XYZ file of C-alpha atoms in Angstrom:
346
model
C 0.000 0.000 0.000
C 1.515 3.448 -0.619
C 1.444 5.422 2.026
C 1.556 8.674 0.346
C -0.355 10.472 -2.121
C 1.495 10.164 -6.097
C 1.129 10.916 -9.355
C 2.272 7.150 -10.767
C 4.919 7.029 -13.710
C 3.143 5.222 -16.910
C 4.699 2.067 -15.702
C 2.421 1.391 -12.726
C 0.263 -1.677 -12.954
C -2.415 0.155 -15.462
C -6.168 -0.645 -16.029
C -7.169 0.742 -18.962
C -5.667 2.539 -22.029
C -7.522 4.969 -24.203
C -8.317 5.886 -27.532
C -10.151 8.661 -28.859
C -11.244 7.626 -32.292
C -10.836 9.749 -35.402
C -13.800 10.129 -37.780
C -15.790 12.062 -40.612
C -15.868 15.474 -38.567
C -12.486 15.539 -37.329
C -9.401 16.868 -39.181
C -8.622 13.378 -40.154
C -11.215 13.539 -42.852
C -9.431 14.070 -45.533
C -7.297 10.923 -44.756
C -9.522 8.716 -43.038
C -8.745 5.454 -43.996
C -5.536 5.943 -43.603
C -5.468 7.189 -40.429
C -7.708 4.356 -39.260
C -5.448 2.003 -40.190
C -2.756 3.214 -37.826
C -5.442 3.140 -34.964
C -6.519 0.141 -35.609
C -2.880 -1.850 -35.310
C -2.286 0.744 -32.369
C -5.693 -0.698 -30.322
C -5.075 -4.126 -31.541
C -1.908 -4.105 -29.703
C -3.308 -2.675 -26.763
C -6.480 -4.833 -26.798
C -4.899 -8.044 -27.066
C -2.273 -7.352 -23.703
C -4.725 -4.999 -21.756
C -8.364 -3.307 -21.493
C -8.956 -0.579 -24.258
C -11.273 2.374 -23.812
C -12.687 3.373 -27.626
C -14.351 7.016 -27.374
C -16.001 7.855 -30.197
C -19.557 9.752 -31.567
C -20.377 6.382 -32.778
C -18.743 3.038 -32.854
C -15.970 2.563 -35.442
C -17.354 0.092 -38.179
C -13.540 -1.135 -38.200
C -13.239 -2.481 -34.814
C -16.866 -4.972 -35.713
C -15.660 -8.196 -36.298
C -11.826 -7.151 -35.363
C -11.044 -10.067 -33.401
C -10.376 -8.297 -29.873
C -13.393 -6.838 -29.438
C -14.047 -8.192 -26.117
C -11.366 -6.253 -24.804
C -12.669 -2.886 -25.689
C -15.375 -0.716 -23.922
C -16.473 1.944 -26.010
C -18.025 5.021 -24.866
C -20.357 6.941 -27.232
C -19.334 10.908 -26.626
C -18.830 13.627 -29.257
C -15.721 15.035 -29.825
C -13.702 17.129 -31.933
C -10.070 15.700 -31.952
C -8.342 12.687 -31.234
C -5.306 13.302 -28.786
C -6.812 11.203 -25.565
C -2.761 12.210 -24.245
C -4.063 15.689 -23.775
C -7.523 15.683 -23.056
C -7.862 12.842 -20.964
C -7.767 12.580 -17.463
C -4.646 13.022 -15.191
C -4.724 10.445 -12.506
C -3.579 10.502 -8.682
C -3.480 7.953 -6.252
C -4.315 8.627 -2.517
C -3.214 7.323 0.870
C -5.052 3.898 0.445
C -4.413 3.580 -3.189
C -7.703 4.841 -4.257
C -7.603 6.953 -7.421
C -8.480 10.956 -7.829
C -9.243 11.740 -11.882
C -8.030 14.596 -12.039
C -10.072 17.055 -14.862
C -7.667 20.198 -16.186
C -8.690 22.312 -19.096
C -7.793 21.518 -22.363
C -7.725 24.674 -24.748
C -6.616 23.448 -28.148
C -2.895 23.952 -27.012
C -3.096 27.563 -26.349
C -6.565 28.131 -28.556
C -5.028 26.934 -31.688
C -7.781 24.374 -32.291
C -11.065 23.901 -31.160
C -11.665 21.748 -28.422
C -15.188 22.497 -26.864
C -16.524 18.822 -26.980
C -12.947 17.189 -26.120
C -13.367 19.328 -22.978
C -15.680 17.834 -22.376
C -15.261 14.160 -22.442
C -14.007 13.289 -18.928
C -16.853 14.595 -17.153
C -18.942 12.496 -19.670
C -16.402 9.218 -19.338
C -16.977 9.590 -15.328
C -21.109 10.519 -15.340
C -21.344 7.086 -17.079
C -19.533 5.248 -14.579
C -16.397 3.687 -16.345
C -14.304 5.122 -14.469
C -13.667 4.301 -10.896
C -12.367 7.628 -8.993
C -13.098 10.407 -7.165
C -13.319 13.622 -9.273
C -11.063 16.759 -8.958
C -12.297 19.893 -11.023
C -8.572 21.525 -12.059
C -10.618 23.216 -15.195
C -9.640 26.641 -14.310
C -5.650 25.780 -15.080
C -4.852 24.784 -18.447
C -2.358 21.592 -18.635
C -2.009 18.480 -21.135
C -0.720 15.082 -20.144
C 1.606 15.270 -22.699
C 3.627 18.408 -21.122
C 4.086 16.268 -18.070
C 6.416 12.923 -16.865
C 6.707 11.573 -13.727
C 8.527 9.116 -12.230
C 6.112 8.014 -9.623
C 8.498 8.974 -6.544
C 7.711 12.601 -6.793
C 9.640 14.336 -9.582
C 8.146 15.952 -12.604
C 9.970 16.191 -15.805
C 8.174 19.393 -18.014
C 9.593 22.191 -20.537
C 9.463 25.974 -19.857
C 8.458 26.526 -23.591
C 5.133 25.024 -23.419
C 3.635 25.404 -19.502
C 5.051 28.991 -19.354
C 3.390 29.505 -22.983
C 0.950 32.506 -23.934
C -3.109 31.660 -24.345
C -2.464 28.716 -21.332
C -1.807 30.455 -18.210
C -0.035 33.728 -18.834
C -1.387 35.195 -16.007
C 0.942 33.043 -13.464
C 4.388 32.832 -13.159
C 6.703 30.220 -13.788
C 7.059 29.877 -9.609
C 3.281 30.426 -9.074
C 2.821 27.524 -11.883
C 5.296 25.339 -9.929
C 3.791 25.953 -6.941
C 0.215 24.720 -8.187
C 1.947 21.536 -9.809
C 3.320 20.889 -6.822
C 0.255 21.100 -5.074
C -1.870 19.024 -7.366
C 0.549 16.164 -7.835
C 1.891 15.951 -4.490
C 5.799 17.168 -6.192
C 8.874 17.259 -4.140
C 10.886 18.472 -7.304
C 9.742 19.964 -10.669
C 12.656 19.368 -13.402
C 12.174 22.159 -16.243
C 13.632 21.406 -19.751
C 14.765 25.179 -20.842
C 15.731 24.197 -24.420
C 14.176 21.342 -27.399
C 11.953 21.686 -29.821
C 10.867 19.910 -32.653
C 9.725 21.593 -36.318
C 6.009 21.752 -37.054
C 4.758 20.680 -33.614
C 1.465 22.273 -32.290
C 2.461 21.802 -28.746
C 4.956 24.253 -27.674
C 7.487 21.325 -26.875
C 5.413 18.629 -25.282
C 7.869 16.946 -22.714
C 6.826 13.299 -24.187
C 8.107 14.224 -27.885
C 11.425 15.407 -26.364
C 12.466 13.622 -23.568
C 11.074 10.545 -21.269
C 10.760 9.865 -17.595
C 11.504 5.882 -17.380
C 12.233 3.047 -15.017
C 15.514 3.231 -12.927
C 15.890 6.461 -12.608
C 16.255 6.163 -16.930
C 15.466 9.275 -19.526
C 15.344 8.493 -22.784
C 15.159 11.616 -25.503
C 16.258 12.715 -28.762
C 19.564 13.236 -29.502
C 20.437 15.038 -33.062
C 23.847 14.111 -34.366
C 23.580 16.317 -37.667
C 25.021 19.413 -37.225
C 23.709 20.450 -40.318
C 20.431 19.586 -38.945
C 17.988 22.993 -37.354
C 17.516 20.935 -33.953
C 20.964 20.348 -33.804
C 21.808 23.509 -31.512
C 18.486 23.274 -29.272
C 18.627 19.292 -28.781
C 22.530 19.276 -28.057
C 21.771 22.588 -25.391
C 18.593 19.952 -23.903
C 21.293 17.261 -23.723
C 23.710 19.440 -21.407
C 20.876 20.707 -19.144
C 19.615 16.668 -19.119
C 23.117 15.920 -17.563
C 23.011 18.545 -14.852
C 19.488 16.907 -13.532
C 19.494 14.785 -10.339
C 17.079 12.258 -8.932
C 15.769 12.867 -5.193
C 18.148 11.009 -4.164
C 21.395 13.530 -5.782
C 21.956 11.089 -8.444
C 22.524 11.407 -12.030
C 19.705 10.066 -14.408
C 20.675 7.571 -16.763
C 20.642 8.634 -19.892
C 19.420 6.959 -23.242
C 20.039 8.986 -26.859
C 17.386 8.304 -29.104
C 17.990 9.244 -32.470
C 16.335 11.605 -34.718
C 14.705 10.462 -37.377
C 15.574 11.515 -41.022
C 13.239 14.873 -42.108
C 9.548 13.724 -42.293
C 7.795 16.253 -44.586
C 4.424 17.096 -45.411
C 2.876 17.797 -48.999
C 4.111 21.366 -49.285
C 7.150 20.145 -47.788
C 7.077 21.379 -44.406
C 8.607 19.208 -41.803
C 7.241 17.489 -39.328
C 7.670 16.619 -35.466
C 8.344 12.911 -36.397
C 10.188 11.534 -32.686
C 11.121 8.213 -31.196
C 10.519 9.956 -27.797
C 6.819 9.806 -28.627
C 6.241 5.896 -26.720
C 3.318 4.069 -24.880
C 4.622 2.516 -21.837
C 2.264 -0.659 -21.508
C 2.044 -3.422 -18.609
C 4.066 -5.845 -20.893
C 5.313 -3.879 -23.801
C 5.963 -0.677 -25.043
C 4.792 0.598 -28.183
C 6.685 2.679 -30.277
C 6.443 4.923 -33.699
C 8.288 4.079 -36.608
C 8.629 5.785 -40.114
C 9.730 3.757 -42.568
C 13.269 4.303 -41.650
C 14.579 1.156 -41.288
C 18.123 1.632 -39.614
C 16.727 4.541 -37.271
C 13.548 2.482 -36.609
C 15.885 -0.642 -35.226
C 18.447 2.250 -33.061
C 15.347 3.120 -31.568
C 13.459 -0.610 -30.814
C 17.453 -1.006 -29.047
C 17.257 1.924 -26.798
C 14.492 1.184 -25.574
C 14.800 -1.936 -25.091
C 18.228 -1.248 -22.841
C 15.218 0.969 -20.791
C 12.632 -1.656 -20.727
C 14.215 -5.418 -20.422
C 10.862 -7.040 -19.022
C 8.801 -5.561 -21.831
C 8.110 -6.425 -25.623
C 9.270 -3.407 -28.039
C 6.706 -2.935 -30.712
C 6.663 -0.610 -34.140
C 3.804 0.944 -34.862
C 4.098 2.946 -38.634
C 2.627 6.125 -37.248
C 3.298 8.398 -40.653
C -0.533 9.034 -40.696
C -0.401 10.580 -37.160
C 2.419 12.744 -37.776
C 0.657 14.311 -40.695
C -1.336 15.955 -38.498
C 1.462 17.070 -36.143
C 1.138 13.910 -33.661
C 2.377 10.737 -33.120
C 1.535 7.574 -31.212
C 1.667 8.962 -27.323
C -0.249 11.578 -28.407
C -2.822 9.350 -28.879
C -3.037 7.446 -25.930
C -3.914 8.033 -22.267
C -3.493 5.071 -19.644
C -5.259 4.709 -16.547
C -4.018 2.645 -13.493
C -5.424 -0.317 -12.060
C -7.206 0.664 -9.387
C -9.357 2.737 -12.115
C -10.989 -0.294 -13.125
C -15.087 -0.337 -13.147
C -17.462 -3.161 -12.894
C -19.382 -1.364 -15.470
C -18.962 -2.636 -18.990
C -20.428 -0.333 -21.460
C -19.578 -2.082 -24.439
């Protein structure tokens, strides 16, 4: 039993895993098929290891019949987007190991997109029972669960560039924004990445497409060896301030390059945020985007697999997600065990 209360690293025991589906009225429609390919090997992996949540306006004809459908509960809900990472809810454990879903608001990353019904979709997921938790209404302070790692003992692993971003709360400081982090997930240190970016992302410099929080006292994150390359500068400065960062205990973190992947661009030839750093973390495996790059794709299944011994290391092709500036974390939200309803709304 823990005996405090902790925001749990993505390698706690989980319950569920989420997907929000894309469809006809999102910005996927344009590439729909495509897109649901990628889904559908991304919950078929998921399904067949653990318990998928599918949230969707209706249920997606290509999961009848799939094979693992008794492993999903779907949840009928409108929504807008499909980045469950960012609009989902942030979970807690207390004393006793009971959990506290924790509901912040999602604005479209700073009001760049519209996210009215996505906004909405916790409050929905818990009315209907799914969801085993006590609710905690954070909706006045903006905050996505992909701008956040933690390693489950009590430090947080962020960037500067996106929490201290305009159009999320620009009305707090960086030390009144640490304070309230600390006070919501129970913190004893906040670790703030100052430099890292990545070309085309809608983010601000999500944490999870730069740099990851894992077991051990491990970060793995993208490392840019071409110094002809525009992340060269701002990756290699991340790398420094990664080496100067110490666990609770004054340690060094272990660190694990990832590499970059080659230029990933889109039809007008813009790049995009293609990254390896960009992982599910999964009870027995970890999933992992590729791109068709066949000697970075292997580098990558390696380091990770020097992070995760116990777990399978899985591929997913995710070039339909990063089309739209996303990739397969992004996608995703977990839930621990003790989350777990009797309620089946299949």
């Amino acid at each position: 039993m823990n005996l405090h209360t902790f925001l749990p690293a993505e390698w706690h025991q989980q319950g569920y895993v989420q997907l929000t589906w894309p469809h006809e009225n999102t910005d996927w429609n344009y590439m729909l098929e495509e897109v649901e390919d990628c889904f559908m090997h991304i919950a078929k992996e998921i399904a067949t290891r653990q318990p998928l949540i599918v949230v969707a306006p209706h249920y997606p004809e290509r999961l009848v019949g799939c094979g693992f459908e008794d492993n999903i509960h779907f949840f009928q809900c409108p929504t807008n987007d499909t980045w469950a990472r960012d609009h989902g809810f942030i979970t807690i454990l207390n004393q006793e190991g009971k959990p506290q879903l924790l509901d912040f608001c999602f604005n479209g990353w700073g009001m760049k997109f519209a996210a009215c019904k996505d906004n909405l979709i916790n409050q929905n997921l818990l009315n209907a029972g799914l969801l085993n938790g006590s609710y905690v209404n954070y909706r006045n302070f903006v905050l996505e669960g992909g701008a956040i790692e933690s390693d489950g003992k009590g430090t947080l692993l962020t960037t500067s560039l996106c929490l201290l971003a305009p159009n999320r709360n620009d009305t707090l400081s960086k030390k009144e924004i640490e304070d309230k982090l600390k006070v919501f997930f129970r913190l004893k240190q906040i670790l703030w990445l100052d430099y890292g970016y990545l070309a085309g992302d809608d983010t601000d410099s999500h944490v999870d497409t730069l740099a990851r929080l894992c077991p051990n006292d491990t970060i793995c994150y993208v490392k840019c060896e071409n110094e002809q390359d525009e992340h060269f500068q701002a990756l290699h400065q991340m790398e420094e301030q990664l080496k100067t960062f110490r666990t609770l205990d004054g340690n060094p973190f272990r660190l694990l390059p990832l590499p970059m992947p080659n230029p990933v661009r889109d039809e007008e030839g813009d790049r995009l945020p293609a990254t390896y750093a960009n992982f599910l973390i999964m009870n027995k495996a970890v999933l992992y985007p590729t791109y068709m790059q066949t000697d970075n794709d292997r580098k990558a299944a390696e380091v990770l697999a020097k992070a995760f011994p116990d777990r399978e290391i899985i591929g997913i092709d995710c070039r339909a997600l990063i089309k739209q500036h996303g990739s397969l974390h992004c996608v995703t939200m977990q839930y621990p065990q003790e989350v777990i309803s009797d309620i089946n709304l299949k």
